Coordinates of N, CA and C in Angstrom, one line a residue:
X573 N -82.6 86.2 20.3 CA -81.4 85.5 20.8 C -81.0 84.4 19.7
X574 N -79.7 84.3 19.5 CA -79.2 83.3 18.6 C -78.6 82.2 19.5
X575 N -78.9 81.0 19.1 CA -78.3 79.8 19.8 C -77.5 79.0 18.8
X576 N -76.3 78.7 19.1 CA -75.4 77.9 18.2 C -75.6 76.5 18.7
X577 N -76.1 75.6 17.8 CA -76.4 74.2 18.1 C -75.1 73.4 17.8
X578 N -74.0 73.7 18.5 CA -72.8 73.1 18.2 C -71.8 73.3 19.4
X579 N -71.1 72.2 19.7 CA -70.1 72.3 20.8 C -68.7 72.7 20.3
X580 N -68.6 72.9 19.0 CA -67.3 73.2 18.3 C -66.7 74.5 18.9
X581 N -65.5 74.4 19.5 CA -64.9 75.6 19.9 C -64.5 76.6 18.8
X582 N -64.2 76.0 17.6 CA -63.9 76.8 16.5 C -65.0 77.6 16.0
X583 N -66.2 77.0 15.9 CA -67.4 77.8 15.5 C -67.7 78.9 16.5
X584 N -67.6 78.6 17.8 CA -67.8 79.6 18.8 C -66.8 80.8 18.7
X585 N -65.6 80.4 18.4 CA -64.6 81.4 18.3 C -64.8 82.3 17.1
X586 N -65.2 81.7 16.0 CA -65.5 82.5 14.7 C -66.6 83.4 14.9
X587 N -67.7 83.0 15.6 CA -68.8 83.9 15.8 C -68.5 85.0 16.8
X588 N -67.7 84.6 17.8 CA -67.3 85.6 18.8 C -66.4 86.7 18.2
X589 N -65.5 86.2 17.3 CA -64.6 87.2 16.6 C -65.3 88.1 15.7
X590 N -66.4 87.6 15.2 CA -67.3 88.5 14.3 C -68.2 89.3 15.1
X591 N -68.1 89.3 16.4 CA -69.0 90.1 17.3 C -70.5 89.8 17.1
X592 N -70.7 88.5 17.0 CA -72.1 88.0 16.9 C -72.5 87.5 18.3
X593 N -73.5 88.1 18.9 CA -73.9 87.6 20.2 C -74.7 86.3 20.1
X594 N -74.3 85.3 20.9 CA -75.0 84.0 20.8 C -74.7 83.2 22.1
X595 N -75.5 82.2 22.3 CA -75.4 81.2 23.3 C -75.1 79.8 22.7
X596 N -74.5 78.9 23.4 CA -74.2 77.6 22.9 C -75.1 76.6 23.6
X597 N -75.7 75.7 22.8 CA -76.5 74.6 23.3 C -76.2 73.5 22.3
X598 N -75.4 72.6 22.6 CA -75.0 71.5 21.7 C -76.2 70.6 21.4
X599 N -76.2 70.1 20.2 CA -77.3 69.1 19.8 C -76.6 67.7 19.9
X600 N -77.4 66.8 20.4 CA -77.0 65.4 20.4 C -77.5 64.6 19.2
X601 N -76.8 64.7 18.1 CA -77.2 64.1 16.9 C -76.2 63.1 16.4
X602 N -76.5 61.9 16.1 CA -75.5 60.9 15.6 C -75.0 61.4 14.2
X603 N -73.7 61.4 14.1 CA -73.1 61.9 12.8 C -72.6 60.7 12.0
X604 N -73.6 59.9 11.5 CA -73.4 58.7 10.7 C -74.1 58.8 9.4
X605 N -73.4 58.7 8.3 CA -74.1 58.8 7.0 C -75.0 57.6 6.8
X606 N -76.2 57.9 6.1 CA -77.1 56.8 5.8 C -76.6 56.1 4.6
X607 N -76.9 54.8 4.4 CA -76.5 54.1 3.2 C -76.9 54.8 2.0
X608 N -75.9 55.0 1.1 CA -76.2 55.6 -0.2 C -76.3 57.2 -0.2
X609 N -76.2 57.7 1.0 CA -76.3 59.2 1.2 C -75.0 59.9 0.6
X610 N -75.3 60.9 -0.3 CA -74.2 61.6 -0.9 C -73.6 62.6 0.2
X611 N -72.4 63.0 0.0 CA -71.7 63.9 1.0 C -72.5 65.1 1.3
X612 N -72.9 65.9 0.3 CA -73.7 67.1 0.6 C -75.0 66.9 1.3
X613 N -75.7 65.8 0.9 CA -77.0 65.4 1.5 C -76.8 65.1 3.0
X614 N -75.7 64.4 3.3 CA -75.3 64.1 4.7 C -75.1 65.3 5.5
X615 N -74.3 66.3 5.0 CA -74.0 67.5 5.7 C -75.2 68.3 5.9
X616 N -76.1 68.4 4.9 CA -77.3 69.2 5.0 C -78.3 68.6 6.0
X617 N -78.4 67.3 6.0 CA -79.2 66.6 6.9 C -78.8 66.8 8.4
X618 N -77.5 66.7 8.6 CA -77.0 66.9 10.0 C -77.2 68.4 10.4
X619 N -76.9 69.3 9.6 CA -77.1 70.7 10.0 C -78.6 71.0 10.4
X620 N -79.5 70.4 9.6 CA -80.9 70.6 9.9 C -81.3 69.9 11.2
X621 N -80.8 68.6 11.3 CA -81.1 67.9 12.5 C -80.6 68.6 13.8
X622 N -79.4 69.1 13.7 CA -78.8 69.8 14.9 C -79.7 71.1 15.2
X623 N -80.0 71.8 14.2 CA -80.8 73.0 14.4 C -82.2 72.7 14.9
X624 N -82.8 71.7 14.3 CA -84.1 71.3 14.8 C -84.2 70.8 16.2
X625 N -83.1 70.0 16.6 CA -83.1 69.4 17.9 C -83.0 70.5 19.0
X626 N -82.2 71.5 18.7 CA -82.1 72.6 19.7 C -83.3 73.5 19.6
X627 N -83.8 73.7 18.5 CA -85.0 74.6 18.3 C -86.2 74.0 19.1
X628 N -86.3 72.7 19.2 CA -87.4 72.1 20.1 C -87.2 72.6 21.5
X629 N -86.0 72.7 22.0 CA -85.7 73.1 23.3 C -85.7 74.6 23.6
X630 N -85.5 75.4 22.5 CA -85.5 76.8 22.6 C -86.4 77.5 21.6
X631 N -87.7 77.3 21.8 CA -88.7 77.7 20.7 C -88.7 79.2 20.4
X632 N -88.2 80.1 21.3 CA -88.2 81.5 21.0 C -87.0 82.0 20.4
X633 N -86.0 81.2 20.1 CA -84.7 81.6 19.6 C -84.5 81.3 18.2
X634 N -83.6 82.0 17.6 CA -83.0 81.7 16.3 C -81.9 80.6 16.6
X635 N -82.0 79.5 15.9 CA -81.0 78.4 16.2 C -80.2 78.1 14.9
X636 N -78.9 78.1 15.1 CA -78.0 77.9 14.0 C -77.3 76.5 14.1
X637 N -77.5 75.7 13.1 CA -76.9 74.4 13.1 C -75.9 74.3 11.9
X638 N -74.8 73.6 12.1 CA -73.8 73.5 11.0 C -73.1 72.2 11.1
X639 N -72.7 71.7 9.9 CA -71.9 70.5 9.9 C -70.8 70.7 8.8
X640 N -69.6 70.4 9.1 CA -68.5 70.6 8.1 C -68.0 69.2 7.8
X641 N -67.8 68.9 6.5 CA -67.3 67.7 6.0 C -66.1 67.9 5.1
X642 N -65.2 67.0 5.1 CA -64.0 67.0 4.2 C -64.3 65.8 3.2
X643 N -64.2 66.1 1.9 CA -64.6 65.1 0.9 C -63.4 65.0 -0.1
X644 N -63.0 63.7 -0.3 CA -62.0 63.4 -1.3 C -62.5 62.1 -2.0
X645 N -62.4 62.1 -3.3 CA -62.8 61.0 -4.1 C -64.3 60.7 -3.8
X646 N -65.1 61.7 -3.6 CA -66.5 61.6 -3.2 C -66.8 60.8 -2.0
X647 N -65.8 60.7 -1.1 CA -65.9 60.0 0.2 C -65.7 61.0 1.3
X648 N -66.5 60.9 2.4 CA -66.4 61.8 3.5 C -65.3 61.3 4.4
X649 N -64.5 62.3 4.8 CA -63.5 62.0 5.8 C -63.9 62.7 7.1
X650 N -64.4 61.9 8.0 CA -64.9 62.4 9.3 C -63.8 62.7 10.3
X651 N -64.1 62.7 11.5 CA -63.1 62.8 12.6 C -62.4 61.4 12.7
X652 N -61.1 61.4 12.8 CA -60.4 60.1 12.9 C -60.8 59.3 14.1
X653 N -60.9 58.0 14.0 CA -61.2 57.1 15.1 C -60.0 56.9 16.1
X654 N -58.8 57.0 15.4 CA -57.6 56.8 16.2 C -56.4 57.3 15.4
X655 N -55.2 57.1 15.9 CA -54.0 57.6 15.2 C -53.8 57.0 13.8
X656 N -54.1 55.7 13.7 CA -53.9 55.0 12.4 C -54.9 55.6 11.4
X657 N -56.1 55.9 11.8 CA -57.1 56.4 10.9 C -56.7 57.8 10.5
X658 N -56.2 58.6 11.4 CA -55.7 60.0 11.1 C -54.6 59.9 10.0
X659 N -53.7 59.0 10.2 CA -52.6 58.8 9.3 C -53.1 58.4 7.9
X660 N -54.1 57.5 7.9 CA -54.7 57.1 6.6 C -55.3 58.3 5.9
X661 N -56.1 59.1 6.6 CA -56.7 60.3 6.0 C -55.7 61.3 5.4
X662 N -54.6 61.5 6.2 CA -53.6 62.5 5.8 C -52.9 61.9 4.5
X663 N -52.7 60.6 4.4 CA -52.1 60.1 3.2 C -53.0 60.3 2.0
X664 N -54.3 60.2 2.2 CA -55.3 60.4 1.1 C -55.3 61.9 0.7
X665 N -55.0 62.8 1.6 CA -55.0 64.3 1.3 C -53.7 64.7 0.7
X666 N -52.6 64.0 0.9 CA -51.3 64.4 0.5 C -51.2 64.6 -1.0
X667 N -50.6 65.8 -1.4 CA -50.3 66.1 -2.8 C -51.5 66.1 -3.7
X668 N -52.6 66.6 -3.2 CA -53.8 66.7 -4.0 C -54.8 67.7 -3.4
X669 N -55.9 67.9 -4.1 CA -56.9 68.9 -3.7 C -58.1 68.0 -3.1
X670 N -58.8 68.7 -2.2 CA -60.1 68.1 -1.7 C -61.0 69.2 -1.4
X671 N -62.3 68.9 -1.1 CA -63.3 69.9 -0.8 C -63.7 69.8 0.6
X672 N -63.9 71.0 1.2 CA -64.5 71.2 2.5 C -65.8 71.9 2.4
X673 N -66.8 71.2 2.8 CA -68.2 71.8 2.7 C -68.8 72.0 4.1
X674 N -69.3 73.2 4.4 CA -70.1 73.4 5.6 C -71.5 73.6 5.2
X675 N -72.4 72.8 5.7 CA -73.9 73.0 5.6 C -74.3 73.8 6.8
X676 N -75.3 74.7 6.5 CA -75.8 75.6 7.5 C -77.3 75.6 7.5
X677 N -77.9 75.6 8.7 CA -79.3 75.7 8.8 C -79.7 76.6 9.9
X678 N -80.4 77.7 9.6 CA -80.9 78.6 10.6 C -82.4 78.4 10.8
X679 N -82.8 78.0 12.0 CA -84.3 77.8 12.3 C -84.7 79.1 12.9
X680 N -85.8 79.7 12.4 CA -86.3 81.0 12.9 C -87.4 80.7 13.9
X681 N -87.5 81.6 14.9 CA -88.6 81.3 16.0 C -90.0 81.5 15.4
X682 N -90.9 81.0 16.2 CA -92.3 81.1 16.0 C -92.7 80.2 14.8
X683 N -92.5 80.7 13.5 CA -92.9 80.0 12.4 C -92.1 78.8 12.0
X684 N -91.0 78.6 12.6 CA -90.1 77.5 12.4 C -89.7 77.4 10.9
X685 N -89.6 78.5 10.3 CA -89.0 78.5 8.9 C -87.6 78.3 9.0
X686 N -87.0 77.7 8.0 CA -85.6 77.4 7.9 C -84.9 78.1 6.7
X687 N -83.7 78.5 7.0 CA -82.8 78.9 5.8 C -81.7 77.9 5.8
X688 N -81.5 77.2 4.7 CA -80.4 76.3 4.6 C -79.6 76.6 3.4
X689 N -78.3 76.5 3.6 CA -77.4 76.8 2.5 C -76.1 76.0 2.8
X690 N -75.1 76.2 1.9 CA -73.8 75.5 2.1 C -72.7 76.3 1.5
X691 N -71.5 76.1 1.9 CA -70.3 76.7 1.3 C -69.3 75.6 1.1
X692 N -68.7 75.6 -0.1 CA -67.6 74.7 -0.4 C -66.3 75.4 -0.7
X693 N -65.2 74.9 -0.1 CA -63.9 75.5 -0.4 C -63.0 74.4 -0.8
X694 N -62.2 74.6 -1.9 CA -61.2 73.6 -2.4 C -59.9 73.9 -1.7
X695 N -59.3 72.9 -1.1 CA -58.0 73.0 -0.4 C -57.0 72.1 -1.1
X696 N -55.8 72.7 -1.4 CA -54.7 72.0 -2.0 C -53.6 71.7 -1.0
X697 N -53.3 70.4 -0.8 CA -52.3 70.0 0.2 C -51.0 69.7 -0.6
X698 N -49.9 70.0 0.0 CA -48.6 69.6 -0.6 C -48.3 68.2 -0.2
X699 N -47.2 67.7 -0.7 CA -46.8 66.3 -0.5 C -46.4 66.1 1.0
X700 N -47.0 65.2 1.6 CA -46.6 64.9 3.0 C -45.7 63.7 3.1
X701 N -44.6 63.8 3.8 CA -43.7 62.6 4.0 C -44.3 61.7 5.1
X702 N -43.8 60.5 5.2 CA -44.2 59.7 6.4 C -43.9 60.3 7.7
X703 N -42.7 61.0 7.7 CA -42.3 61.7 8.9 C -43.3 62.9 9.2
X704 N -43.7 63.6 8.2 CA -44.7 64.7 8.4 C -45.9 64.2 9.1
X705 N -46.4 63.1 8.5 CA -47.7 62.5 9.0 C -47.5 62.0 10.4
X706 N -46.4 61.2 10.7 CA -46.2 60.7 12.0 C -46.1 61.8 13.1
X707 N -45.3 62.8 12.7 CA -45.2 64.0 13.7 C -46.5 64.7 13.9
X708 N -47.2 64.9 12.9 CA -48.5 65.6 13.0 C -49.5 64.8 13.8
X709 N -49.6 63.5 13.6 CA -50.5 62.7 14.3 C -50.1 62.7 15.8
X710 N -48.8 62.6 16.0 CA -48.3 62.6 17.4 C -48.6 63.9 18.2
X711 N -48.8 65.0 17.4 CA -49.1 66.3 18.1 C -50.5 66.2 18.7
X712 N -51.3 65.3 18.2 CA -52.7 65.2 18.7 C -53.7 66.2 18.0
X713 N -53.2 67.1 17.2 CA -54.1 68.1 16.6 C -55.1 67.5 15.7
X714 N -54.8 66.4 14.9 CA -55.8 65.9 14.0 C -57.0 65.1 14.6
X715 N -56.9 64.8 15.9 CA -57.8 63.8 16.4 C -59.3 64.2 16.5
X716 N -59.6 65.5 16.6 CA -61.0 65.9 16.7 C -61.4 66.7 15.5
X717 N -60.7 66.6 14.4 CA -61.0 67.4 13.2 C -61.4 66.6 12.1
X718 N -62.4 67.1 11.4 CA -62.9 66.4 10.1 C -61.7 66.4 9.2
X719 N -61.4 65.2 8.6 CA -60.3 65.1 7.6 C -59.0 65.1 8.3
X720 N -58.9 65.1 9.6 CA -57.7 64.9 10.4 C -56.7 66.0 10.3
X721 N -57.2 67.3 10.1 CA -56.3 68.4 10.1 C -57.0 69.7 10.4
X722 N -56.2 70.6 10.9 CA -56.7 72.0 11.2 C -55.9 73.0 10.4
X723 N -56.6 73.6 9.5 CA -55.9 74.6 8.6 C -55.3 75.7 9.4
X724 N -55.9 76.1 10.5 CA -55.5 77.2 11.3 C -54.4 76.8 12.3
X725 N -54.0 75.5 12.3 CA -53.0 75.0 13.2 C -51.7 74.6 12.4
X726 N -51.1 73.5 12.9 CA -49.8 73.0 12.4 C -50.0 72.7 10.9
X727 N -51.1 72.1 10.5 CA -51.3 71.7 9.1 C -51.3 72.9 8.1
X728 N -51.4 74.1 8.6 CA -51.4 75.2 7.7 C -50.1 75.3 6.9
X729 N -49.0 74.7 7.4 CA -47.7 74.7 6.6 C -47.8 73.8 5.4
X730 N -48.8 73.0 5.3 CA -48.9 72.1 4.1 C -50.0 72.6 3.1
X731 N -50.6 73.7 3.4 CA -51.7 74.1 2.5 C -51.1 75.0 1.5
X732 N -51.1 74.6 0.2 CA -50.5 75.3 -0.9 C -51.4 76.4 -1.4
X733 N -52.7 76.1 -1.4 CA -53.7 77.1 -1.9 C -55.1 76.7 -1.5
X734 N -55.9 77.7 -1.3 CA -57.4 77.4 -1.2 C -58.1 78.2 -2.2
X735 N -59.2 77.6 -2.6 CA -60.2 78.3 -3.5 C -61.5 78.4 -2.8
X736 N -61.7 79.6 -2.3 CA -63.0 79.9 -1.5 C -62.7 80.5 -0.2
X737 N -63.6 80.2 0.8 CA -63.6 80.9 2.1 C -62.8 80.1 3.1
X738 N -61.7 80.8 3.6 CA -60.8 80.2 4.6 C -61.6 79.8 5.8
X739 N -62.5 80.7 6.3 CA -63.2 80.4 7.5 C -64.1 79.2 7.4
X740 N -64.6 78.9 6.2 CA -65.3 77.7 6.0 C -64.5 76.5 6.3
X741 N -63.3 76.5 6.0 CA -62.4 75.3 6.3 C -62.2 75.2 7.8
X742 N -62.2 76.3 8.5 CA -62.0 76.3 10.0 C -63.3 75.7 10.6
X743 N -64.5 76.0 10.0 CA -65.7 75.4 10.5 C -67.0 76.2 10.3
X744 N -66.9 77.4 9.8 CA -68.1 78.2 9.6 C -67.8 79.4 8.6
X745 N -68.5 79.4 7.5 CA -68.3 80.5 6.5 C -68.9 81.8 7.1
X746 N -68.1 82.6 7.8 CA -68.5 83.7 8.6 C -69.3 84.7 7.8
X747 N -68.8 85.2 6.7 CA -69.5 86.2 5.9 C -70.9 85.7 5.5
X748 N -71.0 84.5 5.0 CA -72.3 84.0 4.6 C -73.2 83.9 5.8
X749 N -72.8 83.4 6.9 CA -73.6 83.2 8.1 C -74.0 84.6 8.6
X750 N -73.1 85.6 8.6 CA -73.5 86.9 9.1 C -74.6 87.5 8.2
X751 N -74.4 87.3 6.9 CA -75.5 87.8 5.9 C -76.8 87.2 6.2
X752 N -76.8 85.9 6.4 CA -78.1 85.2 6.7 C -78.7 85.7 8.0
X753 N -77.9 85.9 9.0 CA -78.4 86.4 10.3 C -79.0 87.8 10.2
X754 N -78.4 88.6 9.4 CA -78.9 90.0 9.2 C -80.2 89.9 8.4
X755 N -80.2 89.1 7.3 CA -81.4 89.1 6.5 C -82.6 88.5 7.2
X756 N -82.4 87.5 8.1 CA -83.4 86.8 8.9 C -84.0 87.6 10.0
X757 N -83.2 88.7 10.4 CA -83.6 89.4 11.6 C -83.0 88.9 12.9
X758 N -82.2 87.9 12.8 CA -81.5 87.4 14.0 C -80.6 88.4 14.6
X759 N -80.0 89.3 13.8 CA -79.1 90.4 14.2 C -79.8 91.7 13.8
X760 N -79.7 92.6 14.7 CA -80.3 93.9 14.4 C -79.3 94.8 13.7

C-alpha cells in the first residue's frame, strides 16, 4: 500500500491520473526554513519529515512525502500570507525565470529505507502589469500556491516557456515518482 503524506489536491490528482493506487494521510510538519538553510536542503528536509511522520503511523506502508518550492534570487517563495504578499511574489516573478523544485522521499516498509531525490524545472514568466497582478490576486487562485501561482490555472497565460517537467511545477514529477515506485516495489 502507498500512502501519500500530503493534503495537496494537486498531488492526489496527479497520482490518480497516473493510475497509481494510494491513500492520503497528511503529515503535520511545520514548513519553516531553518536559519541559513538553503532552498534545496529545506525542501529535502520537509519531504523526509513528512514521509517519516506518516511512516511512524503506517509502519507496513510505502510512504511518499514531497515538498515543492519556488525559488527566485536564491530565496524561497512559499505560500502567500495574504493578498499583498501574493502581489509582491508575482512582481518578483514578472518578466524573468525562476526555479520550481520538488523534493521527494519514499519511505519503504519494514527496513525503513528511504529513496530521496528531487526535480527542478525552470519557468519563464512574461511581463505582468499591475492590472494583471491585481486581477489574478482577486481571483483567489494564488493564495494556497507556492510562489503565488498555479501553472495549470489562470497563470498559465503568462508562462512563456518551461525547461523541464511540467508536472513538477504542478506539484509532483509524475514520471520520476512512477519510476521510483516501480523500482522500490511499491507498484507491481
